[in-house]
Coordinates of N, CA and C in Angstrom, one line a residue:
A1083 N -11.6 -54.7 -50.4 CA -11.2 -53.6 -49.8 C -9.5 -54.2 -49.3
A1084 N -9.5 -55.8 -49.3 CA -7.7 -55.6 -49.4 C -7.2 -56.1 -50.6
S1085 N -8.2 -56.2 -51.8 CA -7.0 -55.9 -52.7 C -6.6 -54.0 -53.0
Q1086 N -7.2 -53.2 -52.5 CA -7.5 -52.0 -52.9 C -6.2 -52.2 -51.9
I1087 N -6.2 -52.3 -50.2 CA -4.4 -51.9 -50.0 C -3.7 -52.3 -50.8
L1088 N -3.5 -53.9 -51.1 CA -2.7 -54.2 -52.0 C -1.9 -53.2 -53.4
L1089 N -2.8 -52.8 -53.9 CA -2.7 -52.5 -55.1 C -1.9 -50.9 -54.7
R1090 N -2.8 -49.9 -53.6 CA -2.1 -49.5 -53.2 C -0.6 -49.4 -52.9
Q1091 N -0.7 -50.2 -52.5 CA 1.1 -50.7 -51.8 C 1.6 -50.7 -53.2
L1092 N 1.0 -50.9 -54.1 CA 2.1 -51.1 -55.2 C 1.9 -50.0 -56.7
D1093 N 1.3 -48.8 -55.9 CA 1.2 -47.6 -56.7 C -0.3 -47.5 -57.7
I1094 N -0.8 -48.8 -57.5 CA -1.9 -48.6 -58.7 C -3.8 -48.4 -57.9
A1095 N -4.1 -47.7 -58.7 CA -5.8 -46.8 -57.8 C -6.1 -47.3 -59.2
I1096 N -7.1 -48.0 -58.1 CA -8.7 -48.4 -59.1 C -9.4 -46.8 -58.2
T1097 N -10.5 -46.3 -59.2 CA -10.8 -45.2 -58.0 C -12.2 -45.5 -57.7
W1098 N -13.0 -46.4 -58.4 CA -14.3 -47.3 -58.4 C -13.9 -47.9 -56.7
G1099 N -13.1 -48.6 -56.6 CA -12.9 -49.5 -56.0 C -13.0 -49.4 -54.3
D1100 N -13.3 -48.1 -53.6 CA -13.2 -47.7 -52.6 C -14.8 -47.5 -52.5
P1101 N -15.1 -46.9 -53.4 CA -17.4 -46.7 -53.5 C -17.7 -48.0 -53.4
L1102 N -17.0 -49.0 -54.3 CA -17.6 -50.4 -54.6 C -17.8 -50.8 -52.6
A1103 N -16.5 -51.3 -52.2 CA -15.9 -51.9 -51.0 C -17.3 -50.9 -49.9
R1104 N -17.5 -49.7 -50.2 CA -18.6 -49.0 -49.4 C -20.1 -49.8 -49.3
L1105 N -20.1 -50.2 -50.8 CA -21.3 -50.1 -51.6 C -21.9 -51.5 -50.8
L1106 N -20.9 -52.5 -51.2 CA -20.5 -53.8 -50.6 C -21.1 -54.6 -49.6
V1107 N -20.4 -53.5 -48.4 CA -20.6 -53.7 -47.5 C -21.9 -53.1 -46.9
L1108 N -22.6 -52.2 -47.4 CA -23.8 -51.3 -47.1 C -24.8 -52.3 -47.7
W1109 N -24.5 -53.0 -48.9 CA -25.6 -54.2 -49.3 C -25.9 -55.3 -48.1
I1110 N -24.7 -56.1 -47.5 CA -23.9 -57.1 -47.1 C -25.4 -56.8 -45.9
G1111 N -24.6 -55.9 -45.6 CA -25.2 -55.4 -44.3 C -26.3 -55.1 -43.7
I1112 N -27.1 -55.0 -44.7 CA -28.8 -54.7 -45.1 C -29.5 -55.9 -45.1
F1113 N -28.5 -57.5 -46.2 CA -28.9 -57.9 -46.6 C -29.1 -59.2 -44.7
G1114 N -28.1 -59.5 -43.9 CA -27.3 -59.7 -43.3 C -28.7 -60.0 -42.1
A1115 N -29.2 -57.8 -42.3 CA -29.8 -58.1 -41.1 C -31.4 -58.5 -41.5
V1116 N -32.1 -58.4 -42.5 CA -33.1 -59.0 -43.4 C -32.9 -60.6 -43.2
A1117 N -32.1 -60.8 -43.2 CA -31.7 -62.7 -43.1 C -31.6 -63.1 -41.3
A1118 N -31.4 -61.8 -40.1 CA -31.0 -62.4 -38.9 C -33.2 -62.0 -38.3
S1119 N -33.6 -61.1 -39.0 CA -35.2 -60.3 -38.8 C -36.2 -61.9 -39.2
R1120 N -35.8 -62.5 -39.7 CA -36.7 -64.3 -40.8 C -36.9 -64.8 -39.1
G1121 N -35.6 -65.2 -38.8 CA -35.8 -65.7 -37.4 C -36.1 -65.6 -36.2
N1122 N -36.7 -64.1 -36.6 CA -36.1 -63.0 -35.4 C -34.7 -63.6 -34.3
E1123 N -33.7 -63.6 -35.2 CA -32.9 -63.7 -34.5 C -31.6 -62.5 -34.2
H1124 N -32.4 -61.4 -33.7 CA -31.4 -59.9 -34.2 C -30.6 -60.4 -32.9
I1125 N -29.7 -58.6 -32.4 CA -29.0 -58.6 -31.3 C -30.0 -58.4 -30.6
A1126 N -29.8 -59.4 -29.2 CA -30.9 -58.5 -27.9 C -30.1 -58.5 -27.1
I1127 N -30.3 -57.5 -26.2 CA -30.3 -57.3 -24.3 C -31.4 -58.1 -23.5
D1128 N -31.1 -58.9 -23.7 CA -32.7 -59.5 -22.4 C -32.3 -60.1 -21.1
A1129 N -31.4 -58.9 -20.2 CA -30.4 -59.4 -19.0 C -31.2 -59.3 -18.1
L1130 N -32.6 -58.2 -18.4 CA -33.8 -57.8 -17.8 C -34.4 -59.0 -17.6
T1131 N -35.3 -59.4 -19.0 CA -36.4 -59.7 -19.0 C -36.4 -61.6 -18.6
R1132 N -35.3 -62.0 -18.4 CA -35.0 -63.4 -17.9 C -35.9 -63.7 -16.8
F1133 N -35.6 -62.7 -16.0 CA -35.8 -62.7 -14.8 C -37.2 -62.5 -14.1
L1134 N -38.0 -62.1 -15.8 CA -40.1 -61.8 -15.6 C -40.6 -62.5 -15.6
P1135 N -41.6 -62.9 -15.2 CA -42.4 -64.2 -15.1 C -42.9 -64.7 -16.7
A1136 N -43.3 -65.4 -17.0 CA -43.3 -65.5 -19.2 C -44.4 -64.7 -19.4
R1137 N -45.6 -64.8 -18.3 CA -46.8 -63.9 -19.3 C -45.4 -61.8 -19.3
L1138 N -45.5 -61.4 -18.4 CA -44.5 -60.7 -18.6 C -43.4 -60.4 -19.6
Q1139 N -42.5 -61.5 -19.7 CA -41.6 -61.9 -21.1 C -42.1 -62.0 -22.1
T1140 N -43.9 -62.1 -21.9 CA -44.7 -61.8 -23.7 C -44.8 -60.6 -23.9
V1141 N -45.5 -59.5 -22.6 CA -45.1 -58.3 -22.4 C -44.0 -57.4 -23.0
A1142 N -43.2 -57.4 -22.6 CA -41.7 -57.5 -22.7 C -41.8 -57.1 -25.0
G1143 N -41.7 -58.3 -24.9 CA -41.1 -58.6 -26.1 C -42.6 -58.0 -27.1
V1144 N -43.3 -57.5 -26.8 CA -44.6 -57.3 -27.5 C -43.8 -55.7 -27.5
M1145 N -43.4 -54.8 -26.5 CA -43.1 -53.1 -26.8 C -42.2 -53.6 -27.5
V1146 N -41.2 -54.6 -27.0 CA -40.2 -53.9 -28.3 C -40.1 -54.5 -29.4
G1147 N -41.0 -55.6 -30.2 CA -42.0 -55.5 -31.4 C -41.9 -54.3 -31.9
L1148 N -43.2 -53.6 -30.8 CA -43.6 -52.4 -31.8 C -42.8 -51.8 -31.7
F1149 N -41.4 -51.3 -30.8 CA -40.5 -50.3 -31.5 C -40.2 -50.2 -32.1
T1150 N -39.4 -52.1 -32.1 CA -38.0 -52.4 -33.2 C -39.6 -52.0 -34.8
T1151 N -40.4 -52.3 -34.9 CA -41.3 -52.5 -36.2 C -41.6 -50.6 -36.5
G1152 N -41.9 -49.8 -35.4 CA -41.9 -48.7 -35.4 C -40.7 -48.0 -36.2
V1153 N -39.6 -47.9 -36.0 CA -38.6 -48.0 -35.9 C -37.6 -48.0 -37.4
C1154 N -38.0 -49.2 -37.9 CA -37.8 -50.0 -39.2 C -38.8 -49.4 -40.5
A1155 N -40.2 -48.9 -39.9 CA -40.9 -47.8 -40.8 C -40.4 -47.0 -40.9
T1156 N -39.7 -46.6 -40.1 CA -40.0 -44.7 -39.9 C -38.7 -44.9 -41.0
L1157 N -37.6 -45.6 -40.5 CA -35.8 -46.1 -41.6 C -36.2 -46.3 -42.7
A1158 N -37.9 -47.0 -43.0 CA -37.9 -47.3 -44.7 C -38.4 -46.1 -45.4
Y1159 N -38.9 -45.5 -44.2 CA -39.9 -44.2 -45.3 C -38.7 -43.4 -45.1
Q1160 N -38.5 -42.9 -44.5 CA -36.9 -41.9 -44.9 C -35.9 -42.4 -45.5
A1161 N -35.4 -43.7 -45.8 CA -34.8 -44.7 -47.0 C -35.3 -44.1 -48.6
A1162 N -36.9 -43.9 -48.3 CA -37.7 -44.0 -49.7 C -37.6 -42.5 -50.1
R1163 N -36.8 -41.9 -49.2 CA -37.5 -40.4 -49.5 C -35.9 -39.8 -49.8
F1164 N -34.7 -40.3 -49.6 CA -33.4 -40.6 -49.8 C -33.3 -41.4 -51.3
V1165 N -34.0 -42.5 -51.9 CA -33.7 -42.6 -53.0 C -34.9 -41.9 -54.4
R1166 N -35.9 -41.4 -53.6 CA -36.6 -40.5 -54.0 C -36.2 -38.8 -54.7
F1167 N -35.3 -38.4 -54.1 CA -33.8 -37.0 -53.7 C -33.3 -37.3 -54.7
E1168 N -32.6 -39.2 -54.7 CA -31.4 -39.0 -55.6 C -31.8 -39.2 -57.0
F1169 N -33.3 -40.3 -57.3 CA -33.6 -40.0 -58.3 C -33.9 -38.5 -59.0
E1170 N -34.5 -37.6 -58.1 CA -34.8 -36.8 -58.8 C -33.8 -35.6 -58.8
G1171 N -32.5 -36.0 -58.5 CA -31.2 -35.1 -58.8 C -30.4 -36.0 -59.4
H1172 N -30.6 -36.6 -60.1 CA -30.1 -37.9 -61.6 C -28.3 -37.7 -61.1
T1173 N -28.7 -38.8 -59.5 CA -27.2 -38.6 -59.1 C -26.5 -39.8 -59.9
A1174 N -25.4 -39.4 -60.6 CA -24.7 -41.0 -61.3 C -23.9 -41.4 -59.8
A1175 N -23.5 -42.8 -60.0 CA -23.2 -43.6 -59.1 C -21.3 -44.5 -59.6
L1176 N -21.4 -45.3 -59.6 CA -20.6 -46.4 -60.1 C -21.0 -46.6 -61.2
G1177 N -19.8 -46.1 -62.2 CA -19.6 -46.8 -63.2 C -21.1 -45.6 -64.4
G1178 N -21.5 -45.2 -64.1 CA -23.0 -44.4 -64.6 C -24.6 -44.7 -64.2
V1179 N -24.0 -46.2 -63.4 CA -25.4 -46.4 -62.5 C -26.0 -45.8 -61.6
P1180 N -27.1 -45.5 -61.7 CA -28.3 -43.9 -61.3 C -28.0 -44.6 -59.6
A1181 N -27.7 -43.9 -58.9 CA -27.5 -43.6 -57.5 C -29.0 -44.4 -56.4
W1182 N -29.8 -44.3 -57.3 CA -31.0 -44.8 -56.6 C -31.1 -45.7 -56.8
V1183 N -30.8 -46.7 -57.8 CA -31.2 -48.0 -57.6 C -30.3 -48.1 -57.0
L1184 N -29.0 -48.4 -56.6 CA -27.9 -49.2 -55.5 C -28.7 -48.1 -54.1
A1185 N -29.5 -47.6 -54.3 CA -29.5 -47.3 -52.8 C -31.0 -47.5 -52.1
L1186 N -32.0 -48.6 -53.2 CA -33.0 -49.2 -53.6 C -32.5 -50.0 -51.9
V1187 N -31.9 -50.6 -52.0 CA -31.4 -51.8 -50.9 C -31.8 -51.3 -49.4
L1188 N -31.6 -50.0 -49.2 CA -32.0 -49.1 -48.0 C -34.1 -49.5 -47.7
P1189 N -34.6 -48.9 -48.7 CA -35.7 -48.6 -48.0 C -37.1 -50.7 -48.0
L1190 N -35.7 -51.3 -49.5 CA -36.5 -52.3 -49.4 C -35.8 -53.5 -48.1
G1191 N -34.8 -53.5 -47.8 CA -34.5 -53.8 -46.5 C -35.5 -53.4 -45.5
F1192 N -35.5 -52.5 -44.9 CA -36.1 -52.1 -43.9 C -37.4 -52.4 -44.0
T1193 N -38.2 -52.6 -44.9 CA -39.4 -52.8 -45.0 C -39.7 -53.7 -44.7
L1194 N -39.3 -54.6 -45.4 CA -39.1 -56.4 -44.9 C -38.9 -57.0 -43.8
I1195 N -38.1 -55.8 -42.9 CA -37.4 -55.9 -41.1 C -39.2 -55.6 -40.6
A1196 N -39.3 -53.9 -41.2 CA -40.8 -54.4 -40.3 C -41.6 -54.9 -40.4
V1197 N -41.7 -55.5 -41.4 CA -43.4 -56.4 -41.9 C -43.1 -57.8 -40.8
R1198 N -41.7 -57.9 -40.8 CA -41.7 -59.5 -40.2 C -41.7 -59.3 -38.4
Y1199 N -41.4 -57.8 -38.5 CA -41.4 -57.5 -37.2 C -43.0 -57.3 -36.3
A1200 N -43.2 -56.8 -37.1 CA -45.0 -56.9 -36.7 C -45.4 -58.1 -37.0
I1201 N -45.1 -59.2 -37.8 CA -46.2 -60.5 -37.6 C -45.6 -60.9 -36.4
F1202 N -44.3 -60.7 -36.0 CA -43.7 -61.5 -34.5 C -44.6 -60.8 -33.0
T1203 N -45.1 -59.2 -33.6 CA -45.4 -58.6 -32.3 C -46.8 -59.4 -32.5
A1204 N -47.6 -59.4 -33.9 CA -48.7 -59.7 -33.6 C -49.2 -60.8 -33.3
S1205 N -47.9 -61.8 -33.3 CA -47.9 -63.7 -32.8 C -47.8 -63.7 -31.7
R1206 N -47.3 -62.5 -30.9 CA -47.0 -62.0 -29.8 C -48.4 -61.8 -29.1
V1207 N -48.9 -60.7 -29.6 CA -50.1 -60.8 -29.0 C -51.1 -61.7 -29.0
R1208 N -51.3 -62.3 -30.1 CA -52.4 -63.5 -30.1 C -52.0 -64.4 -28.5
S1209 N -50.3 -64.5 -28.2 CA -50.2 -65.2 -27.6 C -50.7 -64.5 -26.0
L1210 N -51.0 -63.7 -25.8 CA -51.2 -63.7 -24.7 C -52.6 -63.4 -24.5
T1211 N -53.4 -62.9 -25.7 CA -54.9 -63.3 -25.8 C -55.5 -64.6 -25.8
A1212 N -54.5 -65.4 -26.1 CA -55.4 -66.8 -25.9 C -54.8 -67.2 -24.3
V1213 N -53.5 -66.5 -23.9 CA -54.0 -67.0 -22.8 C -54.6 -66.4 -21.8
R1214 N -54.8 -65.3 -21.9 CA -56.0 -64.3 -21.3 C -57.2 -64.9 -21.5
V1215 N -58.4 -65.4 -23.1 CA -58.9 -66.3 -23.1 C -59.2 -67.9 -21.7
E1216 N -57.9 -68.5 -22.0 CA -58.1 -69.5 -21.3 C -58.0 -69.3 -19.6
S1217 N -57.6 -68.4 -19.1 CA -57.9 -68.4 -18.0 C -59.3 -68.0 -17.5

């Protein structure tokens, strides 16, 4: 992006520069989201849950995990539909590369995030049931 700005000042145009920059931002964003989901290190607003008892914090975590899993699974499904439409439309992107190939990062990334949050949620549910059994 910085080189594009510099080259524009010199009246040099690289026609594929802006689409490439947008595509790289998309890929880096998805990879970053997948990496953050690996350790359950996503952005969270937990101002209210801090004041809940430990068991209710776990229940809130389960609810948030279910919601996150559902949203990511829905996004993965819709992204897969988008990739299919791009495939069927034979849309070309940068340098003649099929657009569907470049868009594959969306369903793959959201599927990985959904699976990870499903696993986190399942472990929280197990911890709830383990506490209940011990009581």
